[in-house]
CSV table of C-alpha atoms in Angstrom, one decimal:
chain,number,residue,atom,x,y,z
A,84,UNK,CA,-50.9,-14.3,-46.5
A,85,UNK,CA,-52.5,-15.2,-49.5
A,86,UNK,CA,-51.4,-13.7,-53.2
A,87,UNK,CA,-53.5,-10.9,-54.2
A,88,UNK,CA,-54.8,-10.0,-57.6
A,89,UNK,CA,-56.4,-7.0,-58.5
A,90,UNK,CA,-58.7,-6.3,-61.8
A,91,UNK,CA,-59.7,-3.2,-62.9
A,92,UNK,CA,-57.6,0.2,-63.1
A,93,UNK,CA,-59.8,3.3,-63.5
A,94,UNK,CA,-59.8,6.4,-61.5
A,95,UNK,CA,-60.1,4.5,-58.1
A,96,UNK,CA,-58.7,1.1,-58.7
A,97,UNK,CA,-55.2,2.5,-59.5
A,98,UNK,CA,-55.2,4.0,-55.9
A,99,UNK,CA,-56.5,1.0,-54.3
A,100,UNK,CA,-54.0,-1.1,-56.4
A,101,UNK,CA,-51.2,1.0,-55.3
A,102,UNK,CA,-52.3,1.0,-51.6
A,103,UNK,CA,-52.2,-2.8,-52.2
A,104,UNK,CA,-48.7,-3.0,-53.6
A,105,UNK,CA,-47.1,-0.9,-51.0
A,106,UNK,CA,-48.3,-2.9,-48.2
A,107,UNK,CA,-47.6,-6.1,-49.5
A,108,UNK,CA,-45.0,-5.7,-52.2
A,109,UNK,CA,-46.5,-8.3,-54.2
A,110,UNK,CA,-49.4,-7.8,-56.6
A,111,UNK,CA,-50.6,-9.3,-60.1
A,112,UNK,CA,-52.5,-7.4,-61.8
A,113,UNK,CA,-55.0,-6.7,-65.1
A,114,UNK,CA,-56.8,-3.9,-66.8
A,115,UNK,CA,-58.1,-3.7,-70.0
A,116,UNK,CA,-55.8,-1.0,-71.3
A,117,UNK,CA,-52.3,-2.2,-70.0
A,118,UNK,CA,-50.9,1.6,-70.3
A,119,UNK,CA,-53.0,2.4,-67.4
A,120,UNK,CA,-50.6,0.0,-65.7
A,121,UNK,CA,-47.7,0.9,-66.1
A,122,UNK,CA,-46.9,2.7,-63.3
A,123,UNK,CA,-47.6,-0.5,-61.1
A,124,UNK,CA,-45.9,-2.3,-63.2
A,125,UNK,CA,-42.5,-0.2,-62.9
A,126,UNK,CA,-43.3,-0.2,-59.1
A,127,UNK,CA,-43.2,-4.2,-59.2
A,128,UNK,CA,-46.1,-5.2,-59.8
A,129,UNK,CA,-47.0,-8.3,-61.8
A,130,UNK,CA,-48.6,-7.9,-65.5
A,131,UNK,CA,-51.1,-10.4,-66.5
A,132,UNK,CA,-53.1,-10.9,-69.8
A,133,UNK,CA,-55.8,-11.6,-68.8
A,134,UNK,CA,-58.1,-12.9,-65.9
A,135,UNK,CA,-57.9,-16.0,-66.4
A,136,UNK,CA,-54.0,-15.4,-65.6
A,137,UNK,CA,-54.7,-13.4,-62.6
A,138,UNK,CA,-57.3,-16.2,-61.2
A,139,UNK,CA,-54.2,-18.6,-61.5
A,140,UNK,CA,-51.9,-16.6,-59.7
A,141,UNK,CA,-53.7,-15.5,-56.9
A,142,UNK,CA,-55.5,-16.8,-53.8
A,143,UNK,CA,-57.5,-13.7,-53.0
A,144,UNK,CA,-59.0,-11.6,-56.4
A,145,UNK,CA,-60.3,-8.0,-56.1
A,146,UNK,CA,-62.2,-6.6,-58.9
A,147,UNK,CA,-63.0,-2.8,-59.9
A,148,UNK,CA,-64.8,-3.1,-63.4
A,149,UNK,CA,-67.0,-0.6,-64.8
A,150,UNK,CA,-70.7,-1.7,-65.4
A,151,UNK,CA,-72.8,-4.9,-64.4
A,152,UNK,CA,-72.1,-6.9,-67.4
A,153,UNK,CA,-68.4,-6.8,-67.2
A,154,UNK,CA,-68.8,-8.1,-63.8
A,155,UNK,CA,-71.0,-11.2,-64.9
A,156,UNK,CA,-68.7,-11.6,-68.3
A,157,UNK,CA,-65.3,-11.5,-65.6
A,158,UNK,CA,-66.8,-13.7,-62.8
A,159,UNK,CA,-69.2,-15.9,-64.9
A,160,UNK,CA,-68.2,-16.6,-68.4
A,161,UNK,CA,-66.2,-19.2,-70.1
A,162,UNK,CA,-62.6,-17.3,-70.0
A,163,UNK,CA,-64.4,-16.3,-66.1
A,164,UNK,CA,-62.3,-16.3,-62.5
A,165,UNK,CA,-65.4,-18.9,-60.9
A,166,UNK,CA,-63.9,-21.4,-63.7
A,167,UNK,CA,-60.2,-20.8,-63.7
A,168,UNK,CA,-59.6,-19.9,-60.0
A,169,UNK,CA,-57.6,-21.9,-57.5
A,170,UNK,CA,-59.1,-24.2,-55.3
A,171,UNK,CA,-60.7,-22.0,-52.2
A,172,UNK,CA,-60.1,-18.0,-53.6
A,173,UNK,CA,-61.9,-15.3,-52.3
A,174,UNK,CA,-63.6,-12.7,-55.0
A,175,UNK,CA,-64.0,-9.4,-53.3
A,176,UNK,CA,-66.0,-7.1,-56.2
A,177,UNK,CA,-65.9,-3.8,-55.3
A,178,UNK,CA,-68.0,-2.4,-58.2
A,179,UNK,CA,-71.1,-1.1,-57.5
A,180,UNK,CA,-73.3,-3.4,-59.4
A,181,UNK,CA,-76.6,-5.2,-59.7
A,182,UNK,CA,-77.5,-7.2,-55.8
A,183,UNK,CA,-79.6,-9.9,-58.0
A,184,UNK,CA,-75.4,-10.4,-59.7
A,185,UNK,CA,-73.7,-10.1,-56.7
A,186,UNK,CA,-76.3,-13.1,-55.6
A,187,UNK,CA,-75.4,-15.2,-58.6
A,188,UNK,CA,-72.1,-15.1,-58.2
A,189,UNK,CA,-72.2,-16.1,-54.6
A,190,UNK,CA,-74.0,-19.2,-55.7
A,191,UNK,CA,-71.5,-19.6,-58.8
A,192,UNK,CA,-68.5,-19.7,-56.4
A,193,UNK,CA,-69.5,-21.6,-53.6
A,194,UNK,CA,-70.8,-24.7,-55.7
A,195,UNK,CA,-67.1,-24.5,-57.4
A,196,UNK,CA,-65.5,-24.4,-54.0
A,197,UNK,CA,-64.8,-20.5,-53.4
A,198,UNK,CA,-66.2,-17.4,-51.4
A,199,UNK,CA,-67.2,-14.3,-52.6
A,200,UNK,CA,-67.8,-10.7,-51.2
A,201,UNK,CA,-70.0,-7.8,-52.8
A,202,UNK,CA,-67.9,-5.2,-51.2
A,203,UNK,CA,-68.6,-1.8,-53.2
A,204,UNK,CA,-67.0,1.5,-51.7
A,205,UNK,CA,-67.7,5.6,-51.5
A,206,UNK,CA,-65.1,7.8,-51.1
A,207,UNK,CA,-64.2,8.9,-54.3
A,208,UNK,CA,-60.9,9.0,-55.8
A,209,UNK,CA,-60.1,11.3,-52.7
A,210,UNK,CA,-60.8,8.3,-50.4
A,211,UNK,CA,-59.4,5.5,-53.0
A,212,UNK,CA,-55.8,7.7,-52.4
A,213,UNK,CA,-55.8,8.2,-48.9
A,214,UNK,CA,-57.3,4.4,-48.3
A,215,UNK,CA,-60.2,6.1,-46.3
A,216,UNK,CA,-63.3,4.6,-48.5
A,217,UNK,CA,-66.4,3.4,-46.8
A,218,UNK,CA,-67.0,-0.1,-47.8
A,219,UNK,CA,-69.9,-2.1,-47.3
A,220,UNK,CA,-69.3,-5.6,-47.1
A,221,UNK,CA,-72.7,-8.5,-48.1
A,222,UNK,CA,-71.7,-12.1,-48.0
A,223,UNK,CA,-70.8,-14.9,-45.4
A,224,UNK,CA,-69.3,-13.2,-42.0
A,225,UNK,CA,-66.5,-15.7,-42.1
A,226,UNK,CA,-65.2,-14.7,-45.6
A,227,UNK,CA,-65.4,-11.1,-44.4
A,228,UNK,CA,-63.7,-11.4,-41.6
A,229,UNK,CA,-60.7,-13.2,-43.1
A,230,UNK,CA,-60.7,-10.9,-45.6
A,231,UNK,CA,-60.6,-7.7,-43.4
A,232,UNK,CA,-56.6,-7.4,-43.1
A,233,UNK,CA,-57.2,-6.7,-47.3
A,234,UNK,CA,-60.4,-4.4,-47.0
A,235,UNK,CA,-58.0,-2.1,-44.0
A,236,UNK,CA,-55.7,-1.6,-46.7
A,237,UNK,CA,-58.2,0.4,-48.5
A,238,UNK,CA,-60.9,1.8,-46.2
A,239,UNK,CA,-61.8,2.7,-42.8
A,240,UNK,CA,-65.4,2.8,-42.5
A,241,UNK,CA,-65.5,-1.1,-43.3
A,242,UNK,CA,-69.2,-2.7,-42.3
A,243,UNK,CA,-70.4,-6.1,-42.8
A,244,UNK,CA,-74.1,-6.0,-44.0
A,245,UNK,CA,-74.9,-9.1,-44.3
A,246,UNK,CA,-75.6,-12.0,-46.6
A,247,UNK,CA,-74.5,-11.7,-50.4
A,248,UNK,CA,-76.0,-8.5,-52.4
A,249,UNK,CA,-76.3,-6.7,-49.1
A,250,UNK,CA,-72.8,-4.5,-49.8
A,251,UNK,CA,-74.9,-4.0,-53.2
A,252,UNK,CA,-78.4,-2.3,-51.8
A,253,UNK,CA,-76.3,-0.9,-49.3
A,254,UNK,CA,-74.5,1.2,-52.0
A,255,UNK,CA,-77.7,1.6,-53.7
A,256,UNK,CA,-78.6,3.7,-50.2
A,257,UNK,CA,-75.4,5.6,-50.9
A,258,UNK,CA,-75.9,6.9,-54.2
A,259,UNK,CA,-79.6,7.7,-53.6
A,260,UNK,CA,-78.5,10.3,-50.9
A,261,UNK,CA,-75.8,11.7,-53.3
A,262,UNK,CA,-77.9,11.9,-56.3
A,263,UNK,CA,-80.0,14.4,-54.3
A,264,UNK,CA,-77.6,15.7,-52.3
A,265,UNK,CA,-75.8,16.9,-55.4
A,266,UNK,CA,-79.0,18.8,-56.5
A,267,UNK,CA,-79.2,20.6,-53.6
A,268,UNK,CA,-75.0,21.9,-53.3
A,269,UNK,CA,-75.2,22.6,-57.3
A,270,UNK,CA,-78.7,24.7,-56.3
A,271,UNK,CA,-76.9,26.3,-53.6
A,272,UNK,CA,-73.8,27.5,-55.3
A,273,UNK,CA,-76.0,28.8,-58.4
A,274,UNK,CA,-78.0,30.3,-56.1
A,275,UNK,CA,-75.6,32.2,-54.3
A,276,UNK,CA,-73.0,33.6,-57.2
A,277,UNK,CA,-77.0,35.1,-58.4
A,278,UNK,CA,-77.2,37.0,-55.1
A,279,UNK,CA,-73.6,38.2,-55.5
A,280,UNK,CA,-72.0,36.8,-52.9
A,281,UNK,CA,-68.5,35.0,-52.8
A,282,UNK,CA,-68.9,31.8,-52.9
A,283,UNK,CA,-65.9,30.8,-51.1
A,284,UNK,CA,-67.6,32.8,-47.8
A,285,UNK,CA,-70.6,31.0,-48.7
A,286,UNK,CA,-69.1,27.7,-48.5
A,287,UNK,CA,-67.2,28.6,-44.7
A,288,UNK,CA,-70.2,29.4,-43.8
A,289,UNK,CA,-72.8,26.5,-45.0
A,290,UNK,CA,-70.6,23.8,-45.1
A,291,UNK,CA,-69.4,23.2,-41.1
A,292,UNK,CA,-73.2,23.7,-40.2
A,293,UNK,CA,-76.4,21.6,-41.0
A,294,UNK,CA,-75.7,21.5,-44.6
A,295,UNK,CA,-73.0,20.0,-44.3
A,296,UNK,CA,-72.0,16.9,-46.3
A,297,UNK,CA,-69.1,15.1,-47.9
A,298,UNK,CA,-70.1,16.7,-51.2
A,299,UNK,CA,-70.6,20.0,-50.2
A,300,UNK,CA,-66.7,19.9,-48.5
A,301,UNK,CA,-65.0,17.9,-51.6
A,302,UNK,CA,-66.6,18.5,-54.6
A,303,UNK,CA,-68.5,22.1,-54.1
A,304,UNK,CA,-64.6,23.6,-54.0
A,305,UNK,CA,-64.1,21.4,-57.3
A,306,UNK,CA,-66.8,23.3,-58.6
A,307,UNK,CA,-65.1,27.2,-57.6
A,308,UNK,CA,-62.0,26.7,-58.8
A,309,UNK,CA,-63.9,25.2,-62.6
A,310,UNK,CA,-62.6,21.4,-62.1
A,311,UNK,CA,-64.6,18.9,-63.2
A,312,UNK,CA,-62.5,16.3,-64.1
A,313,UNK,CA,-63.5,12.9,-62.5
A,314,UNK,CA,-63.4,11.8,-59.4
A,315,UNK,CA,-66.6,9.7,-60.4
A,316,UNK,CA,-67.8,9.7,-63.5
A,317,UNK,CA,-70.8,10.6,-64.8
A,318,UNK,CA,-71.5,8.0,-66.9
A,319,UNK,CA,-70.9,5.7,-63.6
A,320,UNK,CA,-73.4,7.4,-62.0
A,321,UNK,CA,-76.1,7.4,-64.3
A,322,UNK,CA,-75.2,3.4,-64.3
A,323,UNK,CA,-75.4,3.5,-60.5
A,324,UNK,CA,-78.9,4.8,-60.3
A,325,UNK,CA,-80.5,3.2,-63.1
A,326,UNK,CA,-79.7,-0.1,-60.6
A,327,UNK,CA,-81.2,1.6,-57.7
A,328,UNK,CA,-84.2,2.6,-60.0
A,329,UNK,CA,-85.1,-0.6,-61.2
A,330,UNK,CA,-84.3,-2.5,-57.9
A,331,UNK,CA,-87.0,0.4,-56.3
A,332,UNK,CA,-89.8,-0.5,-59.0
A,333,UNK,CA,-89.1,-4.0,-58.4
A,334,UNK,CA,-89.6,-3.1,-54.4
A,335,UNK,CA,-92.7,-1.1,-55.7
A,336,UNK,CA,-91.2,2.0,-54.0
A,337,UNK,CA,-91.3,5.4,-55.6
A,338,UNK,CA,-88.3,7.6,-55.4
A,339,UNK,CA,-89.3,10.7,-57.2
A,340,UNK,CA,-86.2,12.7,-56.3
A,341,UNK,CA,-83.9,9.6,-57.6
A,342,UNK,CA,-85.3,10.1,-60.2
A,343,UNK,CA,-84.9,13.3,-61.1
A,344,UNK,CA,-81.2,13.9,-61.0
A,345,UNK,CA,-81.0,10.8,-62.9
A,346,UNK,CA,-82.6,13.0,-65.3
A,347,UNK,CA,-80.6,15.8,-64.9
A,348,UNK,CA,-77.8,13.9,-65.2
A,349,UNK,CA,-78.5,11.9,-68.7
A,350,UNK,CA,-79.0,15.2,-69.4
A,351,UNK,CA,-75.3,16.5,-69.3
A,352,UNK,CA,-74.3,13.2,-70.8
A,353,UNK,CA,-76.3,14.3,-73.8
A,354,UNK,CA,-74.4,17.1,-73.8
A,355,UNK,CA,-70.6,15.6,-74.0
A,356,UNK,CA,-70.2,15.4,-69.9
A,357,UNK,CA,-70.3,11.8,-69.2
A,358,UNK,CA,-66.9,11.6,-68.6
A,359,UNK,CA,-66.6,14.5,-66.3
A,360,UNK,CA,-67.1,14.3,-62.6
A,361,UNK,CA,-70.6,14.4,-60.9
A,362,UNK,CA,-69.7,17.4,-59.3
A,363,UNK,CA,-70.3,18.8,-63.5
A,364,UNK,CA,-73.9,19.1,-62.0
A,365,UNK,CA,-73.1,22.3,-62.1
A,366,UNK,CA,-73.5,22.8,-66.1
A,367,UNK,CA,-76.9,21.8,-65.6
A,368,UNK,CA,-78.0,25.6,-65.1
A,369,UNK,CA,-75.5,27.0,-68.5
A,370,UNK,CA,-77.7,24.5,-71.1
């Protein structure tokens, strides 16, 4: 089994960590702030300062970052895993990040003798617990495939997509659907505390039939009891489909309603939310 390091500790990536850690009882491990390790660490896990640690005590490296550039400063730069890596690691990045990166770094690691996955997930930090995330895999079959044992750990609907950026537009996909998806439960729920009715009926009734949809059955509850504390955050969102955006002009495709909650959403961030939960689509209709 090879050594497993995993970088990145935000809402999801403790989960995942800890899923990690439990299963194998080995795991070395780095975050930016080290406080939001701590409970890792007490639970045996190892502390590194920095990557370029991890990379040199691991054979397989999972990464959880936040936006596209700390992805290409931790896989590509000078202090970077490519350069400091043992011979023959995998890289499994499970941000959600640019396809065009997720390319690059394919490249970077097999001319220094590595593999590397785009692997980014949906599932919340709901799914990141309970290690039932969807994760969509892009890069050689081979290197998914040995690195599947890992992936079980923390998901369930696991797919291979294809070659490297794949797992990228694939998540692209994803958050498209949400974006609008989100529009419409937000609509309903305002809708329906207008006509008076309980919501909580409303949601028995709406959510088990065609409008049903992950969102509507996690989040829309969220939203009735006043919780809007992260479970993704806006701020990752708005990152999320600025990258579908521009990968959609550069495809020449319009996606009007993409669009629009991106809108919507920069919208709230304006307004103090981005580090609330997307489900804070809600305070659209108090501003």
């Amino acid at each position: 089994m090879r050594r497993i390091g995993f970088i990145g500790l935000g809402v999801m990536g403790q989960s995942m960590a800890n899923r990690l850690l439990n299963e194998y009882g080995e795991l070395f491990i780095y975050t930016r702030s080290k406080n939001k390790a701590e409970t890792l660490i007490e639970k045996g896990a190892s502390w590194c300062s920095s990557p370029k640690e991890v990379a040199g005590q691991s054979q397989l490296i999972i990464t959880m970052v936040g936006y596209p550039k700390d992805v290409e400063e931790l896989y590509l730069g000078e202090e970077g895993l490519i350069k400091h890596a043992q011979p023959g690691t995998i890289f499994i990045d499970m941000t959600t990040s640019k396809p065009e990166l997720a390319e690059r770094i394919y490249q970077a690691a097999k001319n220094s003798g590595h593999s590397s996955l785009d692997a980014p997930v949906s599932g919340g930090d709901i799914g990141a617990r309970e290690g039932t995330l969807s994760i969509m895999a892009g890069g050689d079959k081979a290197t998914f495939e040995e690195a599947l044992p890992v992936l079980q750990i923390m998901g369930k609907n696991i797919m291979y997509q294809g070659e490297a950026g794949s797992g990228q537009h694939t998540k692209m996909c994803n958050q498209i659907a949400i974006a609008t998806n989100m529009i419409g439960v937000c609509e309903a729920l305002v809708y329906g505390q207008k006509a008076g009715l309980d919501l909580e009926q409303v949601l028995k009734s709406i959510s088990g039939g065609a409008a049903g949809s992950w969102s509507l059955s996690n989040l829309a509850p969220r939203i009735l009891s006043n919780n809007f504390e992260p479970g993704f955050y806006i701020k990752h969102f708005i990152k999320d489909m600025g990258i579908a955006l521009e990968e959609a002009r550069r495809m020449e495709l319009n996606l009007p309603g993409l669009s629009l909650s991106l809108d919507m959403y920069q919208s709230l961030a304006e307004k103090g939310y981005g580090e609330k939960g997307t489900q804070a689509l809600y305070k659209y209709w108090d501003m």
